[in-house]
PDB file of C-alpha atoms in Angstrom:
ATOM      1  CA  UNK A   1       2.518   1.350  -6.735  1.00 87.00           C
ATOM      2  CA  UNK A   2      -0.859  -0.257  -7.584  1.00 85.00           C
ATOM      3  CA  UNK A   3      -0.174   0.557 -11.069  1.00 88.00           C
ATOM      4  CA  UNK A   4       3.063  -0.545 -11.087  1.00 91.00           C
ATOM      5  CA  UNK A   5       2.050  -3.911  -9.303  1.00 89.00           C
ATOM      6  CA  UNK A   6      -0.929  -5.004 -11.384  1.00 87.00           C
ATOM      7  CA  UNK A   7       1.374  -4.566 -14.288  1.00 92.00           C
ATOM      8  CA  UNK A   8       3.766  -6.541 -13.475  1.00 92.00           C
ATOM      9  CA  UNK A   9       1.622  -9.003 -12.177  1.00 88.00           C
ATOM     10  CA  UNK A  10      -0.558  -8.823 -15.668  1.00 91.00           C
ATOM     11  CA  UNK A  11       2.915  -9.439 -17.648  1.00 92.00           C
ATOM     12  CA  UNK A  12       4.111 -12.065 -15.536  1.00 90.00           C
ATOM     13  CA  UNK A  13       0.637 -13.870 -15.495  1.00 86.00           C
ATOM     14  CA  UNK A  14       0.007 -13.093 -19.869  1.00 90.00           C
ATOM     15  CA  UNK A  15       4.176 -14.844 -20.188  1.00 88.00           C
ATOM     16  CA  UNK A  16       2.854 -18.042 -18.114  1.00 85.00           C
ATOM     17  CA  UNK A  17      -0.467 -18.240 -20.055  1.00 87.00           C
ATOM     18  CA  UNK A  18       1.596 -18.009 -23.409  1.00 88.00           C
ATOM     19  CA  UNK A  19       4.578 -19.965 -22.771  1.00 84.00           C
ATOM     20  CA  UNK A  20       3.873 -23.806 -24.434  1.00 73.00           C
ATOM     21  CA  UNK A  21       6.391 -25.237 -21.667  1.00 81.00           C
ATOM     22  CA  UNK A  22       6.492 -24.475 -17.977  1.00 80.00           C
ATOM     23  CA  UNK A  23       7.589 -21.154 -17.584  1.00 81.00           C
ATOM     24  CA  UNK A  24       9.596 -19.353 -14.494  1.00 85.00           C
ATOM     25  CA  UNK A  25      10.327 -15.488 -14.978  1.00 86.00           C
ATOM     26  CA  UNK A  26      13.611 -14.871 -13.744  1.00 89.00           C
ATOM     27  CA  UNK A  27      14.321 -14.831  -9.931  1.00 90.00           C
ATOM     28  CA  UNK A  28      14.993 -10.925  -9.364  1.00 92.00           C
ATOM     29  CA  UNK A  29      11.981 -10.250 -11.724  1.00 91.00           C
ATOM     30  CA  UNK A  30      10.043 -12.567  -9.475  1.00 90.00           C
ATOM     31  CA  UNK A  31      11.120 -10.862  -5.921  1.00 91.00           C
ATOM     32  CA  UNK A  32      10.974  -6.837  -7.350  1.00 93.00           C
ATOM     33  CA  UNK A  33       6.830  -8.396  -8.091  1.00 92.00           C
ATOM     34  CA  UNK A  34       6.833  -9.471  -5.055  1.00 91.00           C
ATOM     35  CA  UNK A  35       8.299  -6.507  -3.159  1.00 93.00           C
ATOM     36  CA  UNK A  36       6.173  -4.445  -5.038  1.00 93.00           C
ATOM     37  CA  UNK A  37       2.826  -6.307  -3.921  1.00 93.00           C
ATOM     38  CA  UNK A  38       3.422  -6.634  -0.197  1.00 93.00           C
ATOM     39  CA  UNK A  39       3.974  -2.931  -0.226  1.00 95.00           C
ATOM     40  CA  UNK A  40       1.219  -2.059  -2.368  1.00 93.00           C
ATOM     41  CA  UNK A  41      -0.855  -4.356   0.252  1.00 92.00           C
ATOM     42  CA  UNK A  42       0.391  -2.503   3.151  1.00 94.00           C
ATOM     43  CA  UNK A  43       0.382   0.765   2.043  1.00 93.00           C
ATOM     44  CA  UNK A  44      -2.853   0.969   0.567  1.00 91.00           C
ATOM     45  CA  UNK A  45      -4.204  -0.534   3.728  1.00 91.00           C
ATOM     46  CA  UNK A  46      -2.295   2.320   5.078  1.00 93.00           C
ATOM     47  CA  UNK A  47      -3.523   5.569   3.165  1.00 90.00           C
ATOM     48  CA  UNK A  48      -6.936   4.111   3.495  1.00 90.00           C
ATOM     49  CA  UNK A  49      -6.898   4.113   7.402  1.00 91.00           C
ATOM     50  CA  UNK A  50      -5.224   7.337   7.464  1.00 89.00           C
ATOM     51  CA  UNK A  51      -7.267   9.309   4.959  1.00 86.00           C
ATOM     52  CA  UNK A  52     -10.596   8.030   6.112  1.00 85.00           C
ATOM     53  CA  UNK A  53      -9.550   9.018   9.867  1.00 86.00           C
ATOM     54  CA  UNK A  54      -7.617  11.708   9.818  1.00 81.00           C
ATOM     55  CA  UNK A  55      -8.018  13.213   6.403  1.00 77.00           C
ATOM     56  CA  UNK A  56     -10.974  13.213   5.391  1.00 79.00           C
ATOM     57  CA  UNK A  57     -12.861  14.407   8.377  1.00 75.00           C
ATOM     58  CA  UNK A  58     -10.913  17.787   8.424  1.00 71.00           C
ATOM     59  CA  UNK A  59     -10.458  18.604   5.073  1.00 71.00           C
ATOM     60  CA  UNK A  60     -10.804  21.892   2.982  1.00 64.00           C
ATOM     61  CA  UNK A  61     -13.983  21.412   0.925  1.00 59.00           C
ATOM     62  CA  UNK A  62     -13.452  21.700  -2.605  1.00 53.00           C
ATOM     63  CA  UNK A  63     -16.234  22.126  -4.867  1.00 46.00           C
ATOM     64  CA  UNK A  64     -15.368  18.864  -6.769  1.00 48.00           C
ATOM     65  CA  UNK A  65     -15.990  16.836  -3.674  1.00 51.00           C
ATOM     66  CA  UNK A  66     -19.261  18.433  -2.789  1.00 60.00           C
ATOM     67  CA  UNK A  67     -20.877  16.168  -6.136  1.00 66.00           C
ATOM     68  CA  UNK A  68     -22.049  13.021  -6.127  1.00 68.00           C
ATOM     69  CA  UNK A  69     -19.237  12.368  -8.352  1.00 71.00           C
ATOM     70  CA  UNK A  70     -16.674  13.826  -6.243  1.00 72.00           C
ATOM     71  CA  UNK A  71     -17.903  11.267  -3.484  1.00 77.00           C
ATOM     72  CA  UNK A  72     -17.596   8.582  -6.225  1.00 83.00           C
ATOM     73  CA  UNK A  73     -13.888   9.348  -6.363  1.00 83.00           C
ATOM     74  CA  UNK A  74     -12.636   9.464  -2.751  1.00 82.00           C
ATOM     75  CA  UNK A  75     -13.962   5.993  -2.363  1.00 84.00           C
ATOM     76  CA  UNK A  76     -12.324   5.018  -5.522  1.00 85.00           C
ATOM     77  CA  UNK A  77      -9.323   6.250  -4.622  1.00 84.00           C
ATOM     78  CA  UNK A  78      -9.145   5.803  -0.713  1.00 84.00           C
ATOM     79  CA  UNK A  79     -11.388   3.036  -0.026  1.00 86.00           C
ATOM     80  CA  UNK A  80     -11.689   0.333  -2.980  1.00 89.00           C
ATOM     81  CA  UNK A  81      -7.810  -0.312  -3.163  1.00 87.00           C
ATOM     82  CA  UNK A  82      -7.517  -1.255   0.609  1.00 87.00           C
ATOM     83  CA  UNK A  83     -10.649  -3.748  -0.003  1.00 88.00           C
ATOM     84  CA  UNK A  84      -9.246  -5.096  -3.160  1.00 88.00           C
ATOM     85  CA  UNK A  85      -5.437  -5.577  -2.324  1.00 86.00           C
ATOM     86  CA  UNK A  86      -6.681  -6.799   1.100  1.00 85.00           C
ATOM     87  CA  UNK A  87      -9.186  -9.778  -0.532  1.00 88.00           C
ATOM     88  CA  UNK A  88      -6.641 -10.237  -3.896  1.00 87.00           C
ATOM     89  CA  UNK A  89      -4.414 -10.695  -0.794  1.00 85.00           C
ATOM     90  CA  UNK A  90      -6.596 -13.079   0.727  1.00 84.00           C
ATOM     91  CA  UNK A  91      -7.271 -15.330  -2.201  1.00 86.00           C
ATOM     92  CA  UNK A  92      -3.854 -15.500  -4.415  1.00 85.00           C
ATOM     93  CA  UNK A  93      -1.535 -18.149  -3.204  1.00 82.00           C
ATOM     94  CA  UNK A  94       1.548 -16.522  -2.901  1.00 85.00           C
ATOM     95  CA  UNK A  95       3.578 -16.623   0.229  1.00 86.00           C
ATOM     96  CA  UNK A  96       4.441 -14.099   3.176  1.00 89.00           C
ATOM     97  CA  UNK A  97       6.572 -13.549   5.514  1.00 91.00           C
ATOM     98  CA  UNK A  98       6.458 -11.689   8.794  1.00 91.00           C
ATOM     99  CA  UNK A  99       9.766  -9.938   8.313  1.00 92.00           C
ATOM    100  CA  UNK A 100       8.388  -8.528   4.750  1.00 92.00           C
ATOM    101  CA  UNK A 101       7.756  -5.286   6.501  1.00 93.00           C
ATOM    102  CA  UNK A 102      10.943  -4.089   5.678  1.00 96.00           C
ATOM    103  CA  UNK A 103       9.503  -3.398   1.701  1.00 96.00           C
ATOM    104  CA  UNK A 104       6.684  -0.796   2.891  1.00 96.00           C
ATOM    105  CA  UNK A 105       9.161   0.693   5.620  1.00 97.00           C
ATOM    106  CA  UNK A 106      12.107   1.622   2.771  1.00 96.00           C
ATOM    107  CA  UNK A 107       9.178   2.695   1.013  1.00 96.00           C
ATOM    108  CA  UNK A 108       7.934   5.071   3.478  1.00 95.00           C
ATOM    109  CA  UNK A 109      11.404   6.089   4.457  1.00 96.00           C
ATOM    110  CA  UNK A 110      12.015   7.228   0.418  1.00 96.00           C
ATOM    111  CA  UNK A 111       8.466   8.569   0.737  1.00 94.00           C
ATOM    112  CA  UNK A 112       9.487  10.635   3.886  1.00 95.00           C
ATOM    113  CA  UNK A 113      13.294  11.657   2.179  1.00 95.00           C
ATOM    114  CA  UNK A 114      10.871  13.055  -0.633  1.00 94.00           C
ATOM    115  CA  UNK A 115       8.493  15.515   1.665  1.00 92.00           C
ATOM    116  CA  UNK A 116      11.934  16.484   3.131  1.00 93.00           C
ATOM    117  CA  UNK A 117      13.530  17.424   0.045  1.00 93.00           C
ATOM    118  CA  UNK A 118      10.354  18.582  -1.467  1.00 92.00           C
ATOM    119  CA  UNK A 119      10.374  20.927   1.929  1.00 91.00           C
ATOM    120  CA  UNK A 120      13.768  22.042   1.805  1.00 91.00           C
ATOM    121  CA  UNK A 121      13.676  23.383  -1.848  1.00 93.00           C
ATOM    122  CA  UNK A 122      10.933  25.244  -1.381  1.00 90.00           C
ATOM    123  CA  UNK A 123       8.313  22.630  -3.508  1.00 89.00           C
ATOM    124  CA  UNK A 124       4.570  24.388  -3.356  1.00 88.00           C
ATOM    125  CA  UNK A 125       1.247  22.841  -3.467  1.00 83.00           C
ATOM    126  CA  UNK A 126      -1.654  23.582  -5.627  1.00 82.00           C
ATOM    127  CA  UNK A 127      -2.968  26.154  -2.788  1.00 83.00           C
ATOM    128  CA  UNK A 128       1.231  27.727  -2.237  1.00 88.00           C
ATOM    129  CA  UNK A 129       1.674  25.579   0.537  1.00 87.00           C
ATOM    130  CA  UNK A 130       5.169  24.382   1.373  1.00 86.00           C
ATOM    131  CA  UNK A 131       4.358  21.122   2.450  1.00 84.00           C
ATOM    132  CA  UNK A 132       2.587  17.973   1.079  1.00 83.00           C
ATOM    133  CA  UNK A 133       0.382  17.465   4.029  1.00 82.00           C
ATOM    134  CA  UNK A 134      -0.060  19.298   7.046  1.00 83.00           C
ATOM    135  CA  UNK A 135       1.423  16.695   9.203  1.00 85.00           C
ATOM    136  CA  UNK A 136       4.046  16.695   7.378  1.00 87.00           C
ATOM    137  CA  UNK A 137       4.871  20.353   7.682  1.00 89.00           C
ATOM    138  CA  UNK A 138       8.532  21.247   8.175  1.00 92.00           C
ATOM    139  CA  UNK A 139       8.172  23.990  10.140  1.00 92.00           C
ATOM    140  CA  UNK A 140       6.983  22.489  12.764  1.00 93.00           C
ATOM    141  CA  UNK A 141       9.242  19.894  13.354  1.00 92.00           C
ATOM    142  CA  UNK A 142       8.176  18.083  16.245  1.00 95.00           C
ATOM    143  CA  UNK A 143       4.394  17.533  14.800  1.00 93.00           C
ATOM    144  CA  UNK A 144       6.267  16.487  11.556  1.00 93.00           C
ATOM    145  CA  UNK A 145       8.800  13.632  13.098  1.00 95.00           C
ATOM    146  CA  UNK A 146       5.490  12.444  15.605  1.00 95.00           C
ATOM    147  CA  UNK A 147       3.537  11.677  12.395  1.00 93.00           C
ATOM    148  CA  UNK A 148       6.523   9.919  10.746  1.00 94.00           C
ATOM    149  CA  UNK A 149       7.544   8.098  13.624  1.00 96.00           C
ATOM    150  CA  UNK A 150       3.978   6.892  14.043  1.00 95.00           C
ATOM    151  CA  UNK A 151       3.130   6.447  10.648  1.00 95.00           C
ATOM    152  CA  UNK A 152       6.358   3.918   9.953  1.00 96.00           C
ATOM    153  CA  UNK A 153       4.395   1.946  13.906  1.00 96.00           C
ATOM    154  CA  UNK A 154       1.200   1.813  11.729  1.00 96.00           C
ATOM    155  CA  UNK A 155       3.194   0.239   8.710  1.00 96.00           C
ATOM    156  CA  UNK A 156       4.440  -2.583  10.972  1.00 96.00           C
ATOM    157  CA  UNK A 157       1.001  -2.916  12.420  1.00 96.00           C
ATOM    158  CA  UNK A 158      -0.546  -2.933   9.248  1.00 95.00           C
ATOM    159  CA  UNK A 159       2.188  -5.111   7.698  1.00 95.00           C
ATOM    160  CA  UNK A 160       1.823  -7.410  10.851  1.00 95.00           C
ATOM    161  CA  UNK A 161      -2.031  -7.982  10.316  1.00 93.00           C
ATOM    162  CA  UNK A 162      -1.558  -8.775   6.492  1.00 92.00           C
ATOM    163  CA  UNK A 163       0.499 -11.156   7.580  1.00 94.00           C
ATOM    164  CA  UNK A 164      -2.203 -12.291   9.975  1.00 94.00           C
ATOM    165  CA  UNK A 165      -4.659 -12.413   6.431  1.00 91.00           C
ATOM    166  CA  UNK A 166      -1.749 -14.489   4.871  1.00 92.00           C
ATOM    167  CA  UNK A 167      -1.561 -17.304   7.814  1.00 94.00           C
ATOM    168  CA  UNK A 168      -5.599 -17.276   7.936  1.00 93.00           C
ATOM    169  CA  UNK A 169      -5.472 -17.730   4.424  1.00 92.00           C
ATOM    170  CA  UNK A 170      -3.072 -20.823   4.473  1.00 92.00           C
ATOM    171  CA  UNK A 171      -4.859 -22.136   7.784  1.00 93.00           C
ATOM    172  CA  UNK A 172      -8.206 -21.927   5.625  1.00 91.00           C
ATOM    173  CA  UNK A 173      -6.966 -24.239   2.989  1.00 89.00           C
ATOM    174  CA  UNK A 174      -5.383 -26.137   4.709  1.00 89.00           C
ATOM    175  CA  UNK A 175      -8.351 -27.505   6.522  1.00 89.00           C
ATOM    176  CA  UNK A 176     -10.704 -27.120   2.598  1.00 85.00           C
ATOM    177  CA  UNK A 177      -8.149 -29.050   1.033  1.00 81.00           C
ATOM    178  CA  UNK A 178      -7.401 -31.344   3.761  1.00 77.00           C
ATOM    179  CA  UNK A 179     -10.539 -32.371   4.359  1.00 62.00           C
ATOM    180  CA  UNK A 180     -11.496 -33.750   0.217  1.00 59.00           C
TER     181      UNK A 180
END
């Protein structure tokens, strides 16, 4: 999804740029950015909060992660995107709205569809393991719709304090641009 965002956002932005007359992109191409942003926001927010809490403390050490490097990496990958989506957030002026949850909550119910079908066709992990995470294990199906249930709670939370960023944001320059 970050991928997928910042590209979109890099075409839409290099089309302005280039165009010699005011330019709109077209309105669905405009709202599928859009979708795409508030649940890259929310969801990075998300896997960072997660992995840092729940992951990281109990996982398997892997040789690769006992480096310097390795280190280098898990930040990189579970701690810089929450910090830069959250401040890109922060600075870009492009509106929210509370009810925008919806966009990480279908994602994270086609996320969820995905570990069950993954599940139920007998998908295998690097290590043989018939589940993506442990959480999110099948076979115990009880610890598997907790972690769901209250992983879809954090993605309103999370979505709810973005939103939170967004009206701080907006009250912010409000008063800066108010006051010259």
């Amino acid at each position: 999804m970050c991928g997928i965002t910042s590209a979109t956002s890099a075409i839409l932005l290099t089309f302005y740029h280039c165009s010699s007359d005011f330019w709109l992109p077209p309105i669905p191409v405009i709202k599928f950015y859009w979708a795409c942003y508030w649940i890259t926001t929310v969801v990075e927010f998300f896997i960072g909060i997660i992995y840092w809490a729940v992951v990281f403390p109990f996982r398997e050490t892997h040789t690769h992660n006992k480096d310097a490097l390795g280190g280098v990496y898990l930040v990189w990958t579970h701690g810089l995107p929450t910090i830069v989506f959250t401040i890109d957030h922060f600075l870009v002026a492009q509106p929210a709205r509370f009810l925008h949850f919806i966009y990480p909550i279908g994602f994270c119910v086609l996320y969820t569809v995905f570990t069950i079908v993954y599940f139920f066709l007998g998908g295998l992990d690097a290590n043989g393991r018939s589940y993506i995470y442990q959480v999110l294990n099948y076979e115990k199906p009880l610890i598997a719709a907790a972690s769901v249930i209250l992983s879809h709670m954090l993605v309103i939370l999370l979505s709810s304090l973005q939103y939170g960023v967004y009206r701080l944001r907006t009250c912010c320059a409000r008063k800066y641009f108010n006051d010259r």
